[in-house]
Amino acid sequence: MDLEKLILELFAVEGIKFGNYTLKSGIEAPVYVDLRVVISYPKLMVEVSNFLWEAAKKAKGSFKTICGVPYTALPLATCISVKENIPMLIRRKEAKGYGTKKLIEGIFNEGDGCLIIEDVCTSGSSVLDTVQALNSVGIAVTDAVVLLDREQGAVDMLKYENITLHSICKLSHVIEVLEKHGKIDSDMVSKVKTFITENRFKPPSSIDQLPKKVLTYGERSELCTHPVTKELFKIMHEKETNLVVSADLKTTKEVLQVLKKIGPHICMAKTHIDIIEDYNPEFVTQLCEIAKKHNFLLFEDRKFADIGNTVKLQYSSGLYRISDWAHVINAHSVPGEGVVKGLKEVGLVKDRACLLIAEMSSLGNLATGDYTVATIKMAEENKDFVVGFISQKKLCDDPTLVHMTPGVKLECGKDSLGQQYLTPDEVIGRRGSDIIIVGRGIVQAHDIVKAAKAYQQAGYLAYQQLLP
Ligand code: 5BU
């Protein structure tokens, strides 16, 4: 079967339909693609999987397994697996709540490559969700094959993540074929074309703009208008450090001791004030004194996540009165923009800053794909207060926004509760983040000063190597 015939068959079985449709995202569209119907036509399903396997031959990286994006592509991957005798993996949409809690079913070794199989791509976020699940168990992904690319940003989005998308056909080609065979009229063709151009998702950072000149921390400080980022980049420049320590300790004495010792090596100290068992307001006074003496900022990792009115009270009041002393706080974007608005009402007048949690370091976390994209948008629309992200990589090119990454150790690995570690070199050098956040790697070290110096050096060296 040739491609034209395949397109006509998909149209005939109503896998591609034209009219007025409201998509999952709420957008009105003149075209609807639902390839789930293919499972009711086994011969067509085999044809589609043959095409997908042909496209797989263009894959740049090597792979030992294939994995379909749940659910529609699962049977397609199965057909390929059986016909080509290539082992398959299955990604669970939710990890099982019992038994082995596996995210990925099937047999694999860490470092194995896997090819992604998908039916339709729009922004690429479903492919990315599956890639992230595979990556979280150590499987590498370099290529994905898709039957139909709706041309709404998936290629760029995946390219940004170093994944090449190979499509069998693009939506613009599908409409040309259907027009040629008299299945749709020219009006519909132009409607779909307009729809494609007007509904293109932008990748977090366009790969086409690379390589960009990497600015120094000093240059970024100059560009910043928010006093906190202006100061932060200045400190990073002057102290030659992109290290934030996470002082997750239970007594005021321990926290203060650690910060006194490693103060010269950090640009910021991160606290979880509610971990401390003997909290008293005097502690905050001393914390501020040490921060001033050693020239670092204070970040309370409170992760606000409620409606605007509640976060406003949580930020300004209660035992800890966080807004009185923390230069920086962070928030989840899950409640919507109200969370930023509420915090802003308290923080703006005090020149405080907020980071939005766009991604997390923990295994199986849900801050991925469209959630991350929406969080970036929320930050970009509130730059008077939101100064950057907690993320696992650089998400946008604006040099006045800062990216801070937790889950860092000198060696990759995991803890027993789902924390996943990347190295300073990976985080700063390869993923383009600005700051490493290190907790146990320092506070549980035998010699905390030596450990802090090692992280400071590793993080700063990775940054220096990026500079022209
Ligand atoms: P660790 O000891 O280096 O694993 O501590 C990491 C710190 O960063 C800890 O305080 C976490 O609460 C915090 N963290 C994180 O690990 N991952 C995340 O995605 C976010 C915060 Br958000």
Short mmCIF file of C-alpha atoms and ligand atoms in Angstrom, two decimals:
data_model
loop_
_atom_site.label_atom_id
_atom_site.label_comp_id
_atom_site.label_asym_id
_atom_site.label_seq_id
_atom_site.Cartn_x
_atom_site.Cartn_y
_atom_site.Cartn_z
CA MET A 1 0.00 0.00 0.00
CA ASP A 2 1.31 3.49 -0.79
CA LEU A 3 0.94 6.53 1.46
CA GLU A 4 -1.93 8.07 -0.56
CA LYS A 5 -3.93 4.88 -0.27
CA LEU A 6 -3.25 4.72 3.46
CA ILE A 7 -4.48 8.30 3.92
CA LEU A 8 -7.65 7.53 1.94
CA GLU A 9 -8.30 4.43 4.03
CA LEU A 10 -7.82 6.33 7.28
CA PHE A 11 -10.34 8.89 6.00
CA ALA A 12 -12.75 6.16 4.93
CA VAL A 13 -12.78 4.60 8.42
CA GLU A 14 -13.23 8.08 9.98
CA GLY A 15 -9.82 8.13 11.58
CA ILE A 16 -9.61 11.67 10.15
CA LYS A 17 -12.76 13.79 10.19
CA PHE A 18 -13.63 17.34 9.15
CA GLY A 19 -16.18 19.69 10.71
CA ASN A 20 -16.31 21.69 13.95
CA TYR A 21 -14.64 20.00 16.89
CA THR A 22 -13.67 21.13 20.37
CA LEU A 23 -10.34 19.58 21.25
CA LYS A 24 -9.22 18.37 24.71
CA SER A 25 -7.44 21.71 25.13
CA GLY A 26 -10.70 23.63 24.53
CA ILE A 27 -9.53 24.87 21.12
CA GLU A 28 -12.03 24.80 18.24
CA ALA A 29 -10.68 22.82 15.30
CA PRO A 30 -11.89 22.02 11.75
CA VAL A 31 -10.20 18.64 11.77
CA TYR A 32 -10.31 15.74 14.19
CA VAL A 33 -7.89 12.85 14.17
CA ASP A 34 -8.82 9.77 16.16
CA LEU A 35 -6.78 6.78 15.14
CA ARG A 36 -8.26 4.58 17.86
CA VAL A 37 -10.67 3.32 15.20
CA VAL A 38 -7.77 1.54 13.52
CA ILE A 39 -8.01 -1.34 16.03
CA SER A 40 -11.32 -2.29 14.45
CA TYR A 41 -9.61 -2.82 11.08
CA PRO A 42 -6.80 -5.34 11.66
CA LYS A 43 -5.47 -5.20 8.10
CA LEU A 44 -5.23 -1.44 8.25
CA MET A 45 -3.55 -1.70 11.64
CA VAL A 46 -0.88 -3.96 10.14
CA GLU A 47 -0.39 -1.48 7.26
CA VAL A 48 0.03 1.41 9.70
CA SER A 49 2.56 -0.54 11.74
CA ASN A 50 4.49 -1.44 8.56
CA PHE A 51 4.75 2.27 7.73
CA LEU A 52 5.88 3.04 11.27
CA TRP A 53 8.59 0.39 11.05
CA GLU A 54 9.78 1.85 7.72
CA ALA A 55 10.08 5.25 9.41
CA ALA A 56 11.97 3.64 12.29
CA LYS A 57 14.78 2.81 9.88
CA LYS A 58 15.61 6.54 9.84
CA ALA A 59 16.27 6.52 13.58
CA LYS A 60 19.62 8.10 14.43
CA GLY A 61 20.19 6.33 17.71
CA SER A 62 20.24 2.59 18.29
CA PHE A 63 17.45 0.90 20.20
CA LYS A 64 16.88 -2.54 21.67
CA THR A 65 13.20 -2.11 22.49
CA ILE A 66 10.13 -0.20 21.33
CA CYS A 67 7.46 1.47 23.45
CA GLY A 68 4.06 2.72 22.30
CA VAL A 69 2.65 5.89 23.86
CA PRO A 70 -0.44 4.73 25.77
CA TYR A 71 -3.07 3.92 24.71
CA THR A 72 -3.68 4.16 20.96
CA ALA A 73 -0.12 3.34 19.96
CA LEU A 74 0.06 0.23 22.18
CA PRO A 75 -1.50 -2.13 19.64
CA LEU A 76 0.61 -0.56 16.88
CA ALA A 77 3.79 -1.21 18.89
CA THR A 78 2.55 -4.74 19.54
CA CYS A 79 2.13 -5.40 15.79
CA ILE A 80 5.68 -4.18 15.14
CA SER A 81 7.08 -6.17 18.03
CA VAL A 82 5.51 -9.42 16.80
CA LYS A 83 6.31 -8.92 13.13
CA GLU A 84 9.87 -7.65 13.56
CA ASN A 85 10.69 -9.72 16.62
CA ILE A 86 11.75 -6.68 18.60
CA PRO A 87 11.03 -6.66 22.35
CA MET A 88 8.46 -4.21 23.62
CA LEU A 89 8.11 -2.16 26.79
CA ILE A 90 4.84 -0.85 28.20
CA ARG A 91 4.63 2.40 30.09
CA ARG A 92 2.01 2.44 32.80
CA LYS A 93 0.09 5.69 32.92
CA GLU A 94 0.03 5.41 36.70
CA ALA A 95 2.47 3.33 38.71
CA LYS A 96 0.64 0.42 40.31
CA GLY A 97 -0.35 1.10 43.90
CA TYR A 98 0.58 -2.44 44.94
CA GLY A 99 3.17 -5.07 44.17
CA THR A 100 6.26 -3.93 42.31
CA LYS A 101 5.05 -0.39 41.51
CA LYS A 102 6.70 -0.53 38.09
CA LEU A 103 6.33 2.46 35.77
CA ILE A 104 7.76 0.47 32.89
CA GLU A 105 6.84 -3.16 32.22
CA GLY A 106 9.13 -5.44 30.26
CA ILE A 107 12.76 -6.44 30.46
CA PHE A 108 15.53 -3.90 30.00
CA ASN A 109 18.97 -2.89 31.22
CA GLU A 110 19.97 0.60 32.30
CA GLY A 111 21.39 2.49 29.35
CA ASP A 112 19.38 0.54 26.73
CA GLY A 113 17.91 2.59 23.90
CA CYS A 114 14.18 2.54 23.18
CA LEU A 115 12.22 3.76 20.15
CA ILE A 116 8.91 5.54 20.80
CA ILE A 117 5.88 4.65 18.69
CA GLU A 118 3.01 7.17 18.50
CA ASP A 119 -0.13 7.53 16.39
CA VAL A 120 -0.67 11.31 16.34
CA CYS A 121 1.49 14.17 17.60
CA THR A 122 0.24 17.66 18.43
CA SER A 123 2.59 19.49 20.84
CA GLY A 124 4.67 16.39 21.52
CA SER A 125 3.82 16.39 25.23
CA SER A 126 2.42 12.81 25.28
CA VAL A 127 5.62 11.52 23.69
CA LEU A 128 7.61 13.49 26.26
CA ASP A 129 5.64 12.01 29.16
CA THR A 130 6.55 8.53 27.95
CA VAL A 131 10.18 9.55 27.36
CA GLN A 132 10.41 10.91 30.89
CA ALA A 133 9.00 7.69 32.35
CA LEU A 134 11.56 5.68 30.37
CA ASN A 135 14.39 8.04 31.33
CA SER A 136 13.45 7.73 34.99
CA VAL A 137 14.38 4.03 34.90
CA GLY A 138 17.58 4.67 32.97
CA ILE A 139 16.36 3.98 29.42
CA ALA A 140 17.65 6.33 26.71
CA VAL A 141 15.41 7.71 23.94
CA THR A 142 16.75 9.43 20.83
CA ASP A 143 13.97 8.88 18.26
CA ALA A 144 10.20 8.67 18.00
CA VAL A 145 8.07 7.61 15.04
CA VAL A 146 4.57 8.90 14.49
CA LEU A 147 1.93 8.17 11.92
CA LEU A 148 0.51 11.67 11.68
CA ASP A 149 2.18 14.94 12.68
CA ARG A 150 -0.42 17.69 13.16
CA GLU A 151 2.46 20.17 12.65
CA GLN A 152 1.66 22.05 15.82
CA GLY A 153 5.11 22.15 17.38
CA ALA A 154 5.95 18.52 18.22
CA VAL A 155 9.08 18.42 16.06
CA ASP A 156 10.62 21.47 17.78
CA MET A 157 9.44 20.50 21.23
CA LEU A 158 11.05 17.07 20.89
CA LYS A 159 14.16 18.45 19.22
CA TYR A 160 14.61 20.64 22.29
CA GLU A 161 14.70 17.41 24.31
CA ASN A 162 17.20 15.86 21.86
CA ILE A 163 14.63 13.56 20.33
CA THR A 164 14.14 13.30 16.58
CA LEU A 165 10.56 12.85 15.46
CA HIS A 166 10.07 10.85 12.24
CA SER A 167 6.57 11.22 10.85
CA ILE A 168 4.97 9.19 8.11
CA CYS A 169 2.73 12.04 7.04
CA LYS A 170 1.97 15.60 7.99
CA LEU A 171 -1.51 17.06 8.30
CA SER A 172 -0.87 19.50 5.42
CA HIS A 173 -0.05 16.55 3.14
CA VAL A 174 -3.14 14.65 4.30
CA ILE A 175 -5.44 17.52 3.30
CA GLU A 176 -3.72 17.88 -0.08
CA VAL A 177 -4.29 14.18 -0.81
CA LEU A 178 -7.91 14.32 0.31
CA GLU A 179 -8.57 17.42 -1.80
CA LYS A 180 -6.96 15.79 -4.82
CA HIS A 181 -9.33 12.83 -4.45
CA GLY A 182 -12.35 15.09 -3.97
CA LYS A 183 -12.92 14.09 -0.36
CA ILE A 184 -12.77 17.66 0.97
CA ASP A 185 -13.20 21.04 -0.76
CA SER A 186 -10.73 23.92 -1.05
CA ASP A 187 -12.57 25.87 1.68
CA MET A 188 -11.86 23.13 4.16
CA VAL A 189 -8.25 22.94 2.99
CA SER A 190 -7.69 26.62 3.71
CA LYS A 191 -9.52 26.37 7.05
CA VAL A 192 -7.22 23.54 8.15
CA LYS A 193 -4.13 25.38 6.90
CA THR A 194 -5.09 28.48 8.90
CA PHE A 195 -5.77 26.29 11.92
CA ILE A 196 -2.32 24.73 11.67
CA THR A 197 -0.50 28.07 11.49
CA GLU A 198 -2.57 29.68 14.25
CA ASN A 199 -2.25 26.82 16.71
CA ARG A 200 1.40 26.03 16.85
CA PHE A 201 2.83 25.27 20.29
CA LYS A 202 6.19 26.88 20.82
CA PRO A 203 8.92 24.80 22.41
CA PRO A 204 10.13 26.21 25.74
CA SER A 205 13.14 27.52 23.91
CA SER A 206 13.53 27.40 20.17
CA ILE A 207 16.44 25.19 19.24
CA ASP A 208 16.77 27.12 15.99
CA GLN A 209 18.02 30.11 17.94
CA LEU A 210 21.00 28.16 19.25
CA PRO A 211 23.87 28.56 19.67
CA LYS A 212 23.35 31.65 21.78
CA LYS A 213 26.04 33.63 23.52
CA VAL A 214 26.09 32.52 27.12
CA LEU A 215 26.00 35.59 29.34
CA THR A 216 28.10 35.81 32.48
CA TYR A 217 26.40 36.13 35.84
CA GLY A 218 27.70 39.70 35.96
CA GLU A 219 26.06 40.53 32.62
CA ARG A 220 22.81 38.93 33.73
CA SER A 221 22.83 40.94 36.94
CA GLU A 222 23.05 44.10 34.84
CA LEU A 223 20.06 43.00 32.75
CA CYS A 224 17.83 42.14 35.72
CA THR A 225 15.35 44.72 36.91
CA HIS A 226 14.07 42.70 39.87
CA PRO A 227 16.22 43.53 42.92
CA VAL A 228 16.45 39.90 44.05
CA THR A 229 17.80 38.46 40.79
CA LYS A 230 20.00 41.51 40.32
CA GLU A 231 21.53 40.79 43.71
CA LEU A 232 21.61 37.01 43.23
CA PHE A 233 23.56 37.13 39.95
CA LYS A 234 25.88 39.75 41.47
CA ILE A 235 26.62 37.43 44.41
CA MET A 236 27.15 34.48 42.05
CA HIS A 237 29.57 36.56 40.02
CA GLU A 238 31.48 37.96 42.98
CA LYS A 239 31.64 34.80 45.08
CA GLU A 240 32.13 32.54 42.05
CA THR A 241 29.41 30.15 43.10
CA ASN A 242 26.15 28.78 41.75
CA LEU A 243 25.61 26.62 44.81
CA VAL A 244 22.52 26.75 47.02
CA VAL A 245 22.63 24.61 50.11
CA SER A 246 19.46 23.00 51.35
CA ALA A 247 19.85 23.06 55.13
CA ASP A 248 17.30 20.37 55.91
CA LEU A 249 18.19 19.95 59.58
CA LYS A 250 15.99 19.66 62.64
CA THR A 251 17.48 22.12 65.11
CA THR A 252 18.21 25.82 64.90
CA LYS A 253 21.72 25.14 66.19
CA GLU A 254 22.53 22.69 63.39
CA VAL A 255 21.19 25.00 60.67
CA LEU A 256 23.09 28.00 61.97
CA GLN A 257 26.30 26.01 62.41
CA VAL A 258 26.18 24.66 58.89
CA LEU A 259 25.53 28.07 57.39
CA LYS A 260 28.26 29.73 59.42
CA LYS A 261 30.74 27.18 58.11
CA ILE A 262 29.76 27.02 54.47
CA GLY A 263 28.46 30.59 54.05
CA PRO A 264 31.49 31.66 51.97
CA HIS A 265 30.73 28.97 49.35
CA ILE A 266 27.04 29.55 48.66
CA CYS A 267 24.95 32.17 46.92
CA MET A 268 21.78 31.24 48.77
CA ALA A 269 20.60 29.07 51.66
CA LYS A 270 17.40 27.11 51.27
CA THR A 271 15.34 26.27 54.34
CA HIS A 272 12.32 24.18 55.24
CA ILE A 273 11.42 26.21 58.29
CA ASP A 274 8.70 23.75 59.35
CA ILE A 275 11.27 20.97 59.82
CA ILE A 276 12.88 22.82 62.73
CA GLU A 277 11.84 21.50 66.13
CA ASP A 278 13.01 24.39 68.35
CA TYR A 279 12.00 27.30 66.13
CA ASN A 280 12.00 30.75 67.71
CA PRO A 281 12.04 34.24 66.17
CA GLU A 282 15.62 34.74 67.42
CA PHE A 283 16.67 32.01 64.98
CA VAL A 284 15.53 34.14 62.04
CA THR A 285 17.45 37.13 63.39
CA GLN A 286 20.62 35.03 63.52
CA LEU A 287 19.91 33.49 60.12
CA CYS A 288 19.68 36.97 58.61
CA GLU A 289 22.91 38.04 60.33
CA ILE A 290 24.85 35.08 58.93
CA ALA A 291 23.36 35.65 55.48
CA LYS A 292 24.43 39.29 55.62
CA LYS A 293 27.90 38.49 56.90
CA HIS A 294 28.61 35.89 54.23
CA ASN A 295 26.64 37.64 51.50
CA PHE A 296 24.03 35.04 50.55
CA LEU A 297 20.25 35.17 50.11
CA LEU A 298 17.55 33.19 51.93
CA PHE A 299 15.08 30.93 50.17
CA GLU A 300 12.23 29.30 52.08
CA ASP A 301 11.22 26.20 50.12
CA ARG A 302 7.57 26.50 51.27
CA LYS A 303 6.04 25.30 47.98
CA PHE A 304 2.81 27.29 48.35
CA ALA A 305 -0.04 25.49 46.61
CA ASP A 306 -3.41 26.88 47.68
CA ILE A 307 -5.91 29.54 46.61
CA GLY A 308 -4.62 33.12 46.54
CA ASN A 309 -6.21 34.21 49.81
CA THR A 310 -4.79 31.28 51.77
CA VAL A 311 -1.24 31.54 50.42
CA LYS A 312 -1.30 35.24 51.16
CA LEU A 313 -1.98 34.45 54.83
CA GLN A 314 0.49 31.56 54.91
CA TYR A 315 3.19 33.80 53.48
CA SER A 316 2.65 36.83 55.70
CA SER A 317 1.38 35.39 58.98
CA GLY A 318 1.53 32.40 61.31
CA LEU A 319 4.47 31.33 63.38
CA TYR A 320 7.09 31.84 60.70
CA ARG A 321 6.10 35.12 59.02
CA ILE A 322 8.04 33.95 55.96
CA SER A 323 7.68 37.18 54.01
CA ASP A 324 9.56 39.06 56.76
CA TRP A 325 12.84 37.29 56.11
CA ALA A 326 12.89 35.04 53.01
CA HIS A 327 14.14 36.86 49.91
CA VAL A 328 12.81 34.02 47.78
CA ILE A 329 9.90 31.60 48.11
CA ASN A 330 8.46 29.09 45.68
CA ALA A 331 5.01 27.98 44.59
CA HIS A 332 3.33 25.22 42.66
CA SER A 333 1.35 26.44 39.67
CA VAL A 334 -1.39 23.84 40.18
CA PRO A 335 -3.92 26.26 41.78
CA GLY A 336 -3.69 28.58 38.75
CA GLU A 337 -2.58 32.22 38.61
CA GLY A 338 -4.34 33.06 41.91
CA VAL A 339 -1.46 31.54 43.82
CA VAL A 340 0.94 34.05 42.27
CA LYS A 341 -1.50 36.95 42.71
CA GLY A 342 -2.02 36.15 46.40
CA LEU A 343 1.69 35.84 47.14
CA LYS A 344 2.42 38.94 45.10
CA GLU A 345 0.08 41.05 47.26
CA VAL A 346 2.38 40.34 50.18
CA GLY A 347 5.77 40.04 48.50
CA LEU A 348 5.83 42.83 45.93
CA VAL A 349 5.99 45.72 48.39
CA LYS A 350 8.80 43.98 50.26
CA ASP A 351 10.84 43.36 47.09
CA ARG A 352 10.50 39.61 47.54
CA ALA A 353 10.71 37.09 44.72
CA CYS A 354 8.99 33.84 43.81
CA LEU A 355 10.08 30.79 41.83
CA LEU A 356 7.49 28.60 40.14
CA ILE A 357 7.94 24.86 40.34
CA ALA A 358 7.88 23.89 36.67
CA GLU A 359 9.50 20.48 37.09
CA MET A 360 10.43 18.26 40.01
CA SER A 361 13.28 15.87 40.67
CA SER A 362 11.24 13.04 42.17
CA LEU A 363 10.43 9.83 40.34
CA GLY A 364 7.00 9.75 38.70
CA ASN A 365 6.19 13.40 39.48
CA LEU A 366 3.42 14.97 37.45
CA ALA A 367 5.05 18.32 36.68
CA THR A 368 5.78 17.46 33.05
CA GLY A 369 4.62 18.23 29.49
CA ASP A 370 1.72 20.68 29.24
CA TYR A 371 1.87 21.41 32.99
CA THR A 372 5.46 22.64 32.60
CA VAL A 373 4.58 24.66 29.50
CA ALA A 374 1.66 26.35 31.32
CA THR A 375 3.92 27.09 34.30
CA ILE A 376 6.48 28.79 32.05
CA LYS A 377 3.67 30.96 30.65
CA MET A 378 2.51 31.86 34.16
CA ALA A 379 6.04 32.95 35.07
CA GLU A 380 6.46 34.99 31.91
CA GLU A 381 3.23 36.84 32.65
CA ASN A 382 4.23 37.73 36.23
CA LYS A 383 7.84 38.79 35.90
CA ASP A 384 7.44 41.60 38.45
CA PHE A 385 7.35 38.90 41.15
CA VAL A 386 8.19 35.54 39.57
CA VAL A 387 11.91 35.53 38.87
CA GLY A 388 12.41 31.99 37.65
CA PHE A 389 11.85 28.30 38.08
CA ILE A 390 12.59 25.24 40.06
CA SER A 391 13.24 22.90 37.18
CA GLN A 392 15.42 20.07 35.98
CA LYS A 393 16.78 22.08 33.05
CA LYS A 394 16.73 25.47 31.38
CA LEU A 395 13.17 26.12 30.20
CA CYS A 396 13.33 29.54 28.61
CA ASP A 397 15.97 31.82 27.15
CA ASP A 398 15.13 34.97 29.11
CA PRO A 399 18.44 35.76 30.88
CA THR A 400 16.63 37.61 33.67
CA LEU A 401 14.83 34.42 34.74
CA VAL A 402 16.80 32.03 36.92
CA HIS A 403 16.64 28.23 36.79
CA MET A 404 17.38 26.40 40.02
CA THR A 405 17.72 22.63 40.11
CA PRO A 406 17.35 20.34 43.15
CA GLY A 407 18.27 16.66 43.16
CA VAL A 408 22.01 17.18 42.75
CA LYS A 409 24.90 15.06 43.95
CA LEU A 410 28.43 14.52 42.72
CA GLU A 411 27.32 11.08 41.56
CA CYS A 412 24.00 10.25 39.89
CA GLY A 413 21.66 7.97 41.80
CA LYS A 414 18.48 7.82 43.83
CA ASP A 415 17.42 7.76 47.44
CA SER A 416 14.96 5.21 48.81
CA LEU A 417 12.00 7.61 48.53
CA GLY A 418 12.07 8.55 44.87
CA GLN A 419 14.59 11.41 44.90
CA GLN A 420 16.69 11.29 41.71
CA TYR A 421 20.14 12.84 41.51
CA LEU A 422 21.97 14.45 38.62
CA THR A 423 25.56 15.73 38.72
CA PRO A 424 26.50 19.46 38.77
CA ASP A 425 28.06 19.02 35.34
CA GLU A 426 24.87 17.55 33.88
CA VAL A 427 22.65 20.21 35.47
CA ILE A 428 24.72 23.30 34.63
CA GLY A 429 26.79 22.13 31.67
CA ARG A 430 24.35 20.01 29.72
CA ARG A 431 20.91 21.03 30.86
CA GLY A 432 21.63 24.74 31.03
CA SER A 433 20.26 25.37 34.52
CA ASP A 434 21.81 28.21 36.55
CA ILE A 435 21.93 26.94 40.08
CA ILE A 436 22.49 23.61 41.82
CA ILE A 437 20.57 22.95 45.03
CA VAL A 438 22.38 20.46 47.23
CA GLY A 439 21.04 19.09 50.50
CA ARG A 440 22.29 15.77 51.84
CA GLY A 441 25.31 15.81 49.55
CA ILE A 442 26.63 18.54 51.83
CA VAL A 443 24.85 18.42 55.19
CA GLN A 444 25.41 14.70 55.63
CA ALA A 445 29.03 14.81 54.49
CA HIS A 446 31.74 13.92 56.96
CA ASP A 447 33.43 17.26 56.25
CA ILE A 448 30.75 19.75 55.21
CA VAL A 449 33.16 22.53 54.26
CA LYS A 450 35.13 20.21 52.00
CA ALA A 451 31.87 18.97 50.45
CA ALA A 452 30.55 22.52 49.92
CA LYS A 453 33.82 23.50 48.24
CA ALA A 454 33.64 20.46 45.97
CA TYR A 455 30.09 21.33 44.87
CA GLN A 456 30.99 25.00 44.46
CA GLN A 457 33.92 24.06 42.24
CA ALA A 458 32.02 21.50 40.19
CA GLY A 459 29.08 23.85 39.58
CA TYR A 460 31.21 26.86 38.79
CA LEU A 461 33.55 24.97 36.50
CA ALA A 462 30.58 23.65 34.51
CA TYR A 463 29.37 27.26 34.11
CA GLN A 464 32.81 28.56 33.10
CA GLN A 465 33.08 25.91 30.42
CA LEU A 466 29.91 27.26 28.83
CA LEU A 467 31.30 30.76 28.47
CA PRO A 468 32.77 31.77 25.13
P1 5BU B 1 18.68 16.52 48.82
O1 5BU B 1 19.09 16.14 50.19
O2 5BU B 1 19.82 17.13 48.00
O3 5BU B 1 17.97 15.40 48.09
O4 5BU B 1 17.61 17.68 49.07
C1 5BU B 1 16.95 18.33 48.03
C2 5BU B 1 16.12 19.48 48.55
O5 5BU B 1 15.45 20.09 47.46
C3 5BU B 1 15.05 19.09 49.54
O6 5BU B 1 14.92 20.14 50.48
C4 5BU B 1 13.80 18.99 48.74
O7 5BU B 1 12.66 19.34 49.49
C5 5BU B 1 14.04 20.01 47.65
N1 5BU B 1 13.40 19.67 46.36
C6 5BU B 1 13.72 18.54 45.65
O8 5BU B 1 14.56 17.75 46.06
N2 5BU B 1 13.12 18.30 44.45
C7 5BU B 1 12.19 19.10 43.93
O9 5BU B 1 11.69 18.84 42.84
C8 5BU B 1 11.86 20.27 44.69
C9 5BU B 1 12.47 20.52 45.87
BR1 5BU B 1 10.58 21.42 44.00
#
